Coordinates of C-alpha atoms and ligand atoms in Angstrom, one line a residue:
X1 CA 119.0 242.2 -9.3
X2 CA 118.0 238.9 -11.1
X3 CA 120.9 236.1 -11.5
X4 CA 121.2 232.9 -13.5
X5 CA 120.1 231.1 -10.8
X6 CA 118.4 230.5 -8.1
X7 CA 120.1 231.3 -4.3
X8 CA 119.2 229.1 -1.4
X9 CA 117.2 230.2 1.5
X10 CA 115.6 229.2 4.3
X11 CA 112.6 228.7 2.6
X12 CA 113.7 226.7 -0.6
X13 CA 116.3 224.7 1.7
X14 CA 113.5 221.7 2.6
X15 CA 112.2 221.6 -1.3
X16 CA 116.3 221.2 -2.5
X17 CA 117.3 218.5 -0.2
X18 CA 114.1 216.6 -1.1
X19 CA 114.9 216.7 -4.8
X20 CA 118.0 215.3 -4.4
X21 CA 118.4 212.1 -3.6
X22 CA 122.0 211.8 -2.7
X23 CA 120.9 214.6 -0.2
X24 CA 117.9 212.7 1.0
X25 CA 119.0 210.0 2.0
X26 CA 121.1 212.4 4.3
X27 CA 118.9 214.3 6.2
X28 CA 115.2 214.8 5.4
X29 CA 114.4 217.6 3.5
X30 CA 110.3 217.7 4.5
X31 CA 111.0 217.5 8.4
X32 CA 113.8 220.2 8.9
X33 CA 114.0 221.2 12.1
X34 CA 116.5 223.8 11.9
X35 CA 118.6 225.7 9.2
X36 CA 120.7 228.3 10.1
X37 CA 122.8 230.4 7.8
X38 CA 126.5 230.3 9.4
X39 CA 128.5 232.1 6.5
X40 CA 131.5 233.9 8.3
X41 CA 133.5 234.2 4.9
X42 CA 134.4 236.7 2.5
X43 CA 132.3 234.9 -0.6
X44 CA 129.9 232.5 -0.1
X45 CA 126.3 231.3 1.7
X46 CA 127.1 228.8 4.4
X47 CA 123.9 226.9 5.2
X48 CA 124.0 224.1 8.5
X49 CA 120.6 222.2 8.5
X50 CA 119.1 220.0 10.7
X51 CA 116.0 217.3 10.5
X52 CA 113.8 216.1 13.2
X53 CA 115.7 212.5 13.6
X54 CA 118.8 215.0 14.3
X55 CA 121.0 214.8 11.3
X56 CA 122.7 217.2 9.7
X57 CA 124.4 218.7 6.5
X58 CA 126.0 222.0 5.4
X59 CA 124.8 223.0 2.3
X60 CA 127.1 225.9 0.3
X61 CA 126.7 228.2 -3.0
X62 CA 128.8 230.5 -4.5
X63 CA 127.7 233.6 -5.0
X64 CA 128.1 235.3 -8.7
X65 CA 130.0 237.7 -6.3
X66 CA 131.8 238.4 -3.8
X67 CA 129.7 238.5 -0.5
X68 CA 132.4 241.0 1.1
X69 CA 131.2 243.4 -1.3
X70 CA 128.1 243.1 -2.7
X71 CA 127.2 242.7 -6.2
X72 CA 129.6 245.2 -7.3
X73 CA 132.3 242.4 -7.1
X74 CA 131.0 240.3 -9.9
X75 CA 133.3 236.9 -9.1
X76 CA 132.3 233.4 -10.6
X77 CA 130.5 230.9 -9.3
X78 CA 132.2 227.9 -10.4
X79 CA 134.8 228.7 -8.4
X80 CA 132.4 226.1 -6.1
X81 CA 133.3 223.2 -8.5
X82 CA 136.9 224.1 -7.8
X83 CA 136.3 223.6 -4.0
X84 CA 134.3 220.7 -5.0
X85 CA 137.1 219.2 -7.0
X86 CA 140.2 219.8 -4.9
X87 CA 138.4 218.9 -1.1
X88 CA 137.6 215.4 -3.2
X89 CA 141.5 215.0 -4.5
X90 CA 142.7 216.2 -1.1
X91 CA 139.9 213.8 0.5
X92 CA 141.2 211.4 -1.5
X93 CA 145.0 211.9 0.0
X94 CA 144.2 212.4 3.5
X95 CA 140.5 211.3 4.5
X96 CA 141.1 212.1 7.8
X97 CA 142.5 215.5 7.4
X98 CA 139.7 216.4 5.0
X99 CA 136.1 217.8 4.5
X100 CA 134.1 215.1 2.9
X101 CA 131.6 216.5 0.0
X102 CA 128.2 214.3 -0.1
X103 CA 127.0 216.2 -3.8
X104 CA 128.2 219.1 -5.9
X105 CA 125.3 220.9 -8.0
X106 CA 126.8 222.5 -11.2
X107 CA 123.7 224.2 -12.2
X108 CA 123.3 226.1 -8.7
X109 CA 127.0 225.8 -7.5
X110 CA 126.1 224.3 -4.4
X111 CA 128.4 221.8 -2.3
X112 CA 127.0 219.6 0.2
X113 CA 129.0 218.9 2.9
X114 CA 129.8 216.6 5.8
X115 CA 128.0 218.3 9.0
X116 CA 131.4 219.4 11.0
X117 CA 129.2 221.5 13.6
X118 CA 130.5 219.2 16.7
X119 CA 133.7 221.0 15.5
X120 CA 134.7 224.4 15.7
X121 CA 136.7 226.8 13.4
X122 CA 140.3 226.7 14.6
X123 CA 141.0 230.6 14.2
X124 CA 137.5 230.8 16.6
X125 CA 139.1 228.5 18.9
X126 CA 142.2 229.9 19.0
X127 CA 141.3 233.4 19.5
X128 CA 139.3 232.0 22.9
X129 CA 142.6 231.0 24.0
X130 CA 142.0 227.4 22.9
X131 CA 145.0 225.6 21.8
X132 CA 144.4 221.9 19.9
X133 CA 147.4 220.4 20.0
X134 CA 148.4 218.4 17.2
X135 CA 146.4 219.8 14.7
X136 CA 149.6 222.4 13.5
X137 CA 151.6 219.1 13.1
X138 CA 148.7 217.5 11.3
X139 CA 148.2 220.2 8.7
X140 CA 152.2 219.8 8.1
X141 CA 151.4 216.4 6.7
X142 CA 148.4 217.2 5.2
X143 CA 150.3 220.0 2.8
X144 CA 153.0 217.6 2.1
X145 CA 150.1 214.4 1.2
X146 CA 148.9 217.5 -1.3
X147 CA 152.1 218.6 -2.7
X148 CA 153.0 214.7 -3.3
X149 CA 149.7 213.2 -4.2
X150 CA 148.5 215.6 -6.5
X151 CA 151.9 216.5 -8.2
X152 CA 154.3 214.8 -10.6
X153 CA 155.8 213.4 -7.4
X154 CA 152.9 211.1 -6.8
X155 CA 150.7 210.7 -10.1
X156 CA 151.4 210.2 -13.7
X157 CA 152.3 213.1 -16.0
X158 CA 149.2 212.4 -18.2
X159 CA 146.8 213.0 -14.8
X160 CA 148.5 216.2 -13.7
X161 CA 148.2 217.9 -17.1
X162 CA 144.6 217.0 -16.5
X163 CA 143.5 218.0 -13.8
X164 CA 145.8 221.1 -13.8
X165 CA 143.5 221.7 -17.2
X166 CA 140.8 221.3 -14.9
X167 CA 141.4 223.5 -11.7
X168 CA 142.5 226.7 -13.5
X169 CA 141.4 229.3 -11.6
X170 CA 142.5 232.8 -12.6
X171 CA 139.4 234.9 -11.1
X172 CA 140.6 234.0 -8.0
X173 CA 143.8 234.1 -8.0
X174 CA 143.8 237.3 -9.1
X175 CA 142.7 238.2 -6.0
X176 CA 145.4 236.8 -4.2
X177 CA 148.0 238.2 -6.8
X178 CA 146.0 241.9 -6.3
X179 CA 145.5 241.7 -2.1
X180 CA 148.3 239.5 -0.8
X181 CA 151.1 240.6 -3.1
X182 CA 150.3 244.2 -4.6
X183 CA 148.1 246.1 -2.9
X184 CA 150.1 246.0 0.2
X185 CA 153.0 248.2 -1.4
X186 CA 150.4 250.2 -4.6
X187 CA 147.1 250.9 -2.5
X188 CA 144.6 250.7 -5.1
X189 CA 142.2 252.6 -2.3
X190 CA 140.7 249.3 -0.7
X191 CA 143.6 249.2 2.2
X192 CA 142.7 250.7 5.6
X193 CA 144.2 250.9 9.1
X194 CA 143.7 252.6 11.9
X195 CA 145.1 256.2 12.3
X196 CA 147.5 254.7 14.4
X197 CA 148.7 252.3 12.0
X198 CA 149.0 254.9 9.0
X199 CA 153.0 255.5 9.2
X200 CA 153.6 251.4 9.4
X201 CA 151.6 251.0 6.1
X202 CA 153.2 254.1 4.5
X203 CA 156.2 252.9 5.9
X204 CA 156.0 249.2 4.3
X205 CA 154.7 250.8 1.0
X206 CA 158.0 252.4 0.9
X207 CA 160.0 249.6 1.9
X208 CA 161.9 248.7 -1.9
X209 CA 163.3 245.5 -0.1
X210 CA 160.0 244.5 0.9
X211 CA 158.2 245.2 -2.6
X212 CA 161.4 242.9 -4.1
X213 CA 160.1 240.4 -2.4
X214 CA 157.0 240.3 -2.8
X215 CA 157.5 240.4 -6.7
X216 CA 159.5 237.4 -6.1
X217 CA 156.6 235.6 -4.3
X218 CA 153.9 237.0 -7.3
X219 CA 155.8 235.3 -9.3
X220 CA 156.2 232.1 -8.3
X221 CA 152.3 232.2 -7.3
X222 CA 151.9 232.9 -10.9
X223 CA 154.3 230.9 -12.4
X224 CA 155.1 227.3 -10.1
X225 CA 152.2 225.1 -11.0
X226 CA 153.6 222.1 -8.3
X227 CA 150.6 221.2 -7.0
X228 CA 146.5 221.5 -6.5
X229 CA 147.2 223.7 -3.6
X230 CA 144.9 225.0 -1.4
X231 CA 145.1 228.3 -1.9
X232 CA 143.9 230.0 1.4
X233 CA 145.1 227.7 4.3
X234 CA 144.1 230.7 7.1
X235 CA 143.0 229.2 10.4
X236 CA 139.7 230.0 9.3
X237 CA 139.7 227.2 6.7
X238 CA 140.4 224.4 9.3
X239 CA 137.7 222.8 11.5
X240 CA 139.1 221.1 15.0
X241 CA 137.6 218.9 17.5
X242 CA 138.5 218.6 21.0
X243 CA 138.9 220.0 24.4
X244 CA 141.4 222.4 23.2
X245 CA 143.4 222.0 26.6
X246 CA 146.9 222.1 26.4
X247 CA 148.2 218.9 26.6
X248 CA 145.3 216.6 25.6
X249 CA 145.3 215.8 22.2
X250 CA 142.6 217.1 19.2
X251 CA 140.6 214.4 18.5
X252 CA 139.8 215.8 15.1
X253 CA 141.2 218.0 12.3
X254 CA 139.4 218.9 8.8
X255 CA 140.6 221.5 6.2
X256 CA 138.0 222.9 4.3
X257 CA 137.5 226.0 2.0
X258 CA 139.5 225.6 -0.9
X259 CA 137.8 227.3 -3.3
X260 CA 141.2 229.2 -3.9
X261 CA 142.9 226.1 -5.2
X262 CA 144.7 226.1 -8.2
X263 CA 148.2 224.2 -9.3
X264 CA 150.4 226.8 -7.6
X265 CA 153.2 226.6 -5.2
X266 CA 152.9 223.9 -2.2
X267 CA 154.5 227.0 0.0
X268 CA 152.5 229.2 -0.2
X269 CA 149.8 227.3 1.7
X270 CA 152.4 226.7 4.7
X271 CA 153.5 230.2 4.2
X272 CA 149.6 231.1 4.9
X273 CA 149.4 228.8 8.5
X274 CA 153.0 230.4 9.7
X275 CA 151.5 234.2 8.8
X276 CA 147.9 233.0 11.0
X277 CA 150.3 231.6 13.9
X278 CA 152.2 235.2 14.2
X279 CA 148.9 236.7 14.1
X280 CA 148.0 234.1 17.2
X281 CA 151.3 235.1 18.4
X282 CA 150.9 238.9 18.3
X283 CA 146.9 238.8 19.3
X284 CA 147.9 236.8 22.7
X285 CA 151.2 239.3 23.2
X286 CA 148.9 242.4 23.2
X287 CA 147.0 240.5 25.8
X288 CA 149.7 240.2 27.9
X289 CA 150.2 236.2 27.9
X290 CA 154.0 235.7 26.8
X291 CA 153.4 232.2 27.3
X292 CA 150.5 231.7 24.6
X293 CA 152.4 234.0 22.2
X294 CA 155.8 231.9 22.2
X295 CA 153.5 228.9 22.3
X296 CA 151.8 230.3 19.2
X297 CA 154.9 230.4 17.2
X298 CA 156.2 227.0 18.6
X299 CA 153.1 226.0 16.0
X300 CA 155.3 227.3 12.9
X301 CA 158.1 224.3 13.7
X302 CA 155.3 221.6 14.3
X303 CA 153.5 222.2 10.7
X304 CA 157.3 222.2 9.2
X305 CA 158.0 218.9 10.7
X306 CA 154.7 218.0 10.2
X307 CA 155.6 218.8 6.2
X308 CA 159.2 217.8 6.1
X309 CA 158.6 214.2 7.9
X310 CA 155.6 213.0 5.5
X311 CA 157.2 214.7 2.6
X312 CA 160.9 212.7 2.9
X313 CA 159.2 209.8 3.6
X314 CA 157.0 210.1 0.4
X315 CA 160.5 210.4 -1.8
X316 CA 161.2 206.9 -1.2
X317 CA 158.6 205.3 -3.3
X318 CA 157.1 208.2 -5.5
X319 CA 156.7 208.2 -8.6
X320 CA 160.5 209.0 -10.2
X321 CA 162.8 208.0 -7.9
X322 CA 166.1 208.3 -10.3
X323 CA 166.8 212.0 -10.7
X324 CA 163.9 212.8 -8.1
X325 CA 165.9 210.8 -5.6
X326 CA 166.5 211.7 -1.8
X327 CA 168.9 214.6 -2.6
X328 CA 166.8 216.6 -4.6
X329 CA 163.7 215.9 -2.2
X330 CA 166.1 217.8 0.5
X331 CA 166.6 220.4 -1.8
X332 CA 163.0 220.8 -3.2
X333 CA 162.4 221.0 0.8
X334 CA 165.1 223.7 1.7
X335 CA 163.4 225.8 -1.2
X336 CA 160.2 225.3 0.2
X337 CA 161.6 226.5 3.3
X338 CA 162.6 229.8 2.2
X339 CA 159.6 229.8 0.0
X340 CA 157.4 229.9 2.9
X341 CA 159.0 232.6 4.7
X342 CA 158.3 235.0 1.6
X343 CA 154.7 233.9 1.5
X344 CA 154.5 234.3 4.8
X345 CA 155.6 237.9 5.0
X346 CA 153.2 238.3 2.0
X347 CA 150.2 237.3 4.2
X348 CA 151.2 238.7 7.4
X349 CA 151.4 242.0 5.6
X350 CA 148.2 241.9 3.8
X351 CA 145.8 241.0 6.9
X352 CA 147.0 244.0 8.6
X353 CA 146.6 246.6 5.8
X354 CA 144.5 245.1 2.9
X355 CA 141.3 244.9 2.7
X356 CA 140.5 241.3 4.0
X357 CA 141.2 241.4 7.9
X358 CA 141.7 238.5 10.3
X359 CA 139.5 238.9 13.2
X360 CA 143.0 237.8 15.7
X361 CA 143.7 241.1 15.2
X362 CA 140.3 243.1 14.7
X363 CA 138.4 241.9 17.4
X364 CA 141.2 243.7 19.8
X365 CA 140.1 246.9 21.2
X366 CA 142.0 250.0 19.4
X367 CA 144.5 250.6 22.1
X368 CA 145.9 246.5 21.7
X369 CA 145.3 246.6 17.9
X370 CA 147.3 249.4 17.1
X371 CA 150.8 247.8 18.7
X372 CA 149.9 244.5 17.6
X373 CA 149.0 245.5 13.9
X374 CA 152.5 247.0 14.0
X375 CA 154.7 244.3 15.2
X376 CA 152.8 242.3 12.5
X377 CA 154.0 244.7 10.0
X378 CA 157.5 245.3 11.2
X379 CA 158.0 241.1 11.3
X380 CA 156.6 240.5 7.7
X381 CA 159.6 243.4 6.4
X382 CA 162.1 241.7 8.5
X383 CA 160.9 238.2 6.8
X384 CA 160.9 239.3 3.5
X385 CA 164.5 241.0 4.3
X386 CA 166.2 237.6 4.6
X387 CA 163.6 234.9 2.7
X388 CA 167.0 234.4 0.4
X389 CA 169.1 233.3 3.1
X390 CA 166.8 230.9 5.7
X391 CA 168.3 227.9 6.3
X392 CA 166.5 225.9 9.2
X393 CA 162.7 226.9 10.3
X394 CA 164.1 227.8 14.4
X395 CA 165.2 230.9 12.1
X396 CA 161.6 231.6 10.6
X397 CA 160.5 231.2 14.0
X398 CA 163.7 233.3 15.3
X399 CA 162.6 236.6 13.5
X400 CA 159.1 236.5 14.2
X401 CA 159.5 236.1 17.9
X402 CA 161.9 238.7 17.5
X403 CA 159.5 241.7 15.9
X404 CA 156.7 239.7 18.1
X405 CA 157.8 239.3 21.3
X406 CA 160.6 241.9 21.1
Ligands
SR1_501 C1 137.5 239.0 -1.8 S1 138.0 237.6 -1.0 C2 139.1 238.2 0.2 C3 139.9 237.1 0.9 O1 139.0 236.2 1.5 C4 139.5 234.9 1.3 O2 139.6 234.2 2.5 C5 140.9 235.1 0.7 O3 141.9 235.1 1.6 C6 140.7 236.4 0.0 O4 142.0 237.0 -0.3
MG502 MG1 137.6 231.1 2.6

């Protein structure tokens, strides 16, 4: 099939960088000496290219659909320029924490990126029993910089409205409204399990307290336009350099992916980091390492602290500090709190039966997965049981290590 525009390859890779001078004077387009396609994702080509003189760039395009699929998933490109716009914002908040994009091409959707490849994809490291500490903690902070810096909290009325105008995103989030909140419970026929696993996903589809809850947290995802979230803070979108010894500290951490952001609610992406730690947690249980697994949820109360330090300490000087003062910044926090165990449940549930899988739990042979896929199940219906009436994150943490480490 023909499209609007032309897709990168290897062989149009040189001839692109060359007539681009912001990517020039990167890296040099007529003496590559490598490009390799690294796209793990569900959407997009992920190019990392490499010139003689040894430096680097990643170059990425949307696809007009969704790579998962095929072409029979039409999904828009310029969902590329949202990821463009909100690593840039987010960038702009926490350079450290944050991919930095060299060029974004409207015509061909394609970001270039920073060259991360001395770093590795956390989830990757993780599931090789790698640990980087510090990174949970620093994500924590780098959510609450978001939810402050890119809300009415931190900017002007006037610059919300537009760049909320701006990062509208409704392809996409319809995806996450259809595969982390509905399909769960109404199987549309893209869910599968193993045969093993078929009672526990009948059994949450018929679990009324469970769908309650998750048209609670559909709602607010629709509804609570706070801030340019990110919109898929997995594991997968975070980058990490370091030994990943327990103990020494991660020299690096850089959230990428966001082409899932949109002005939604700030817990929903710290909801997303708790669900990938219980998946950490239940991966390293059916392995038989206790240790990792507890050490795996200890991760859920260093992003919270992470979050509630550089969020409290934002209140004192943001940008309405009369009726936004220091009481309702506690409150807005407690919300958030129990806002992020619902969205959590939502995501634990949907990585185990949906149709978008998280390889924690894939790459475990059958006999592992099949206990493991259920205790992720049976934890998400005990979370979104009691979302209402969480009060402190040690009982977040409490119930997963319960259904988890039982
Ligand atoms: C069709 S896209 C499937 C999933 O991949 C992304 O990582 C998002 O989580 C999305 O739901
Ligand atoms: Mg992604």
């Amino acid at each position: 099939m023909s499209h609007e525009y032309e897709f990168l390859t290897e062989a149009n890779i040189g001839e692109y960088i060359t007539a681009h001078p912001e990517l020039q004077q990167r890296i040099d387009g007529s003496a590559l000496a490598e490009i390799r396609e690294i796209g793990d994702g569900n959407l997009n080509l992920v190019f990392h290219v490499r010139d003689a003189a040894g430096r680097s760039l990643i170059l990425k395009q949307a696809l007009p659909y969704v790579r998962m699929t095929g072409e029979g998933w039409p999904m828009t490109p310029d969902r590329a320029r949202r990821e463009a716009e909100s690593l840039v914002a987010h960038h702009a908040i926490s350079p450290d924490l944050v991919v930095e994009v060299v060029k974004y091409d409207h015509d061909r959707y394609i970001l270039a990126l920073e060259d991360l490849s001395d770093h590795r994809v956390w989830r990757g490291a993780l599931n090789d029993g790698e640990c980087h500490d510090g990174v949970a903690i620093e994500l924590g902070r780098y959510v609450a910089g978001v939810a402050v810096g890119t809300s009415v909290l931190g900017q002007s009325r006037g610059e919300v409205a537009d760049t909320a105008a701006r990062s509208q995103n409704a392809e996409l989030c319809v995806i996450t409204e259809d595969l982390v909140f509905t399909e769960p419970v109404f199987d549309i026929g893209r869910n599968a399990v193993l045969p093993e696993n078929e009672a526990d996903a009948a059994a949450l589809a018929a679990d009324a307290t469970f769908a309650t809850a998750m048209s609670e947290a559909k709602w607010r995802f629709m509804t609570r336009a706070e801030a340019l979230i990110h919109g898929d803070l997995h594991t997968g979108s975070v980058m990490v350099r370091g030994s990943g010894r327990r103990g020494e500290a991660t020299e690096s951490v850089k959230v990428f992916d966001s082409e899932f952001a949109f002005y939604g609610p700030v817990a929903f992406d710290i909801g997303a980091l708790f669900a990938n730690y219980a998946f950490a947690a239940a991966r390293a249980r059916a392995q038989g390492d206790d240790e990792r697994a507890a050490w795996a949820l200890s991760l859920i109360e260093q992003t919270w602290t992470g979050f509630e330090e550089a969020y409290l300490a934002a209140a004192a000087t943001w940008h309405e500090t009369k009726l936004f003062d220091d009481a309702f910044a506690r409150r807005r926090v407690a919300e958030i709190l129990r806002e992020s165990a619902l969205f959590a449940a939502a995501k634990m549930a949907r990585r185990i039966v949906g149709a978008a899988k998280v390889a924690d739990i894939e790459t475990l042979e059958p006999a592992l997965r099949a206990p493991a896929a259920r205790s992720v199940l049976v934890a998400a219906r005990a979370l979104a049981a009691e979302w209402t009436d969480i009060t402190s994150i040690s009982g977040i943490r409490t119930t997963l290590r319960t259904h988890l480490l039982p």
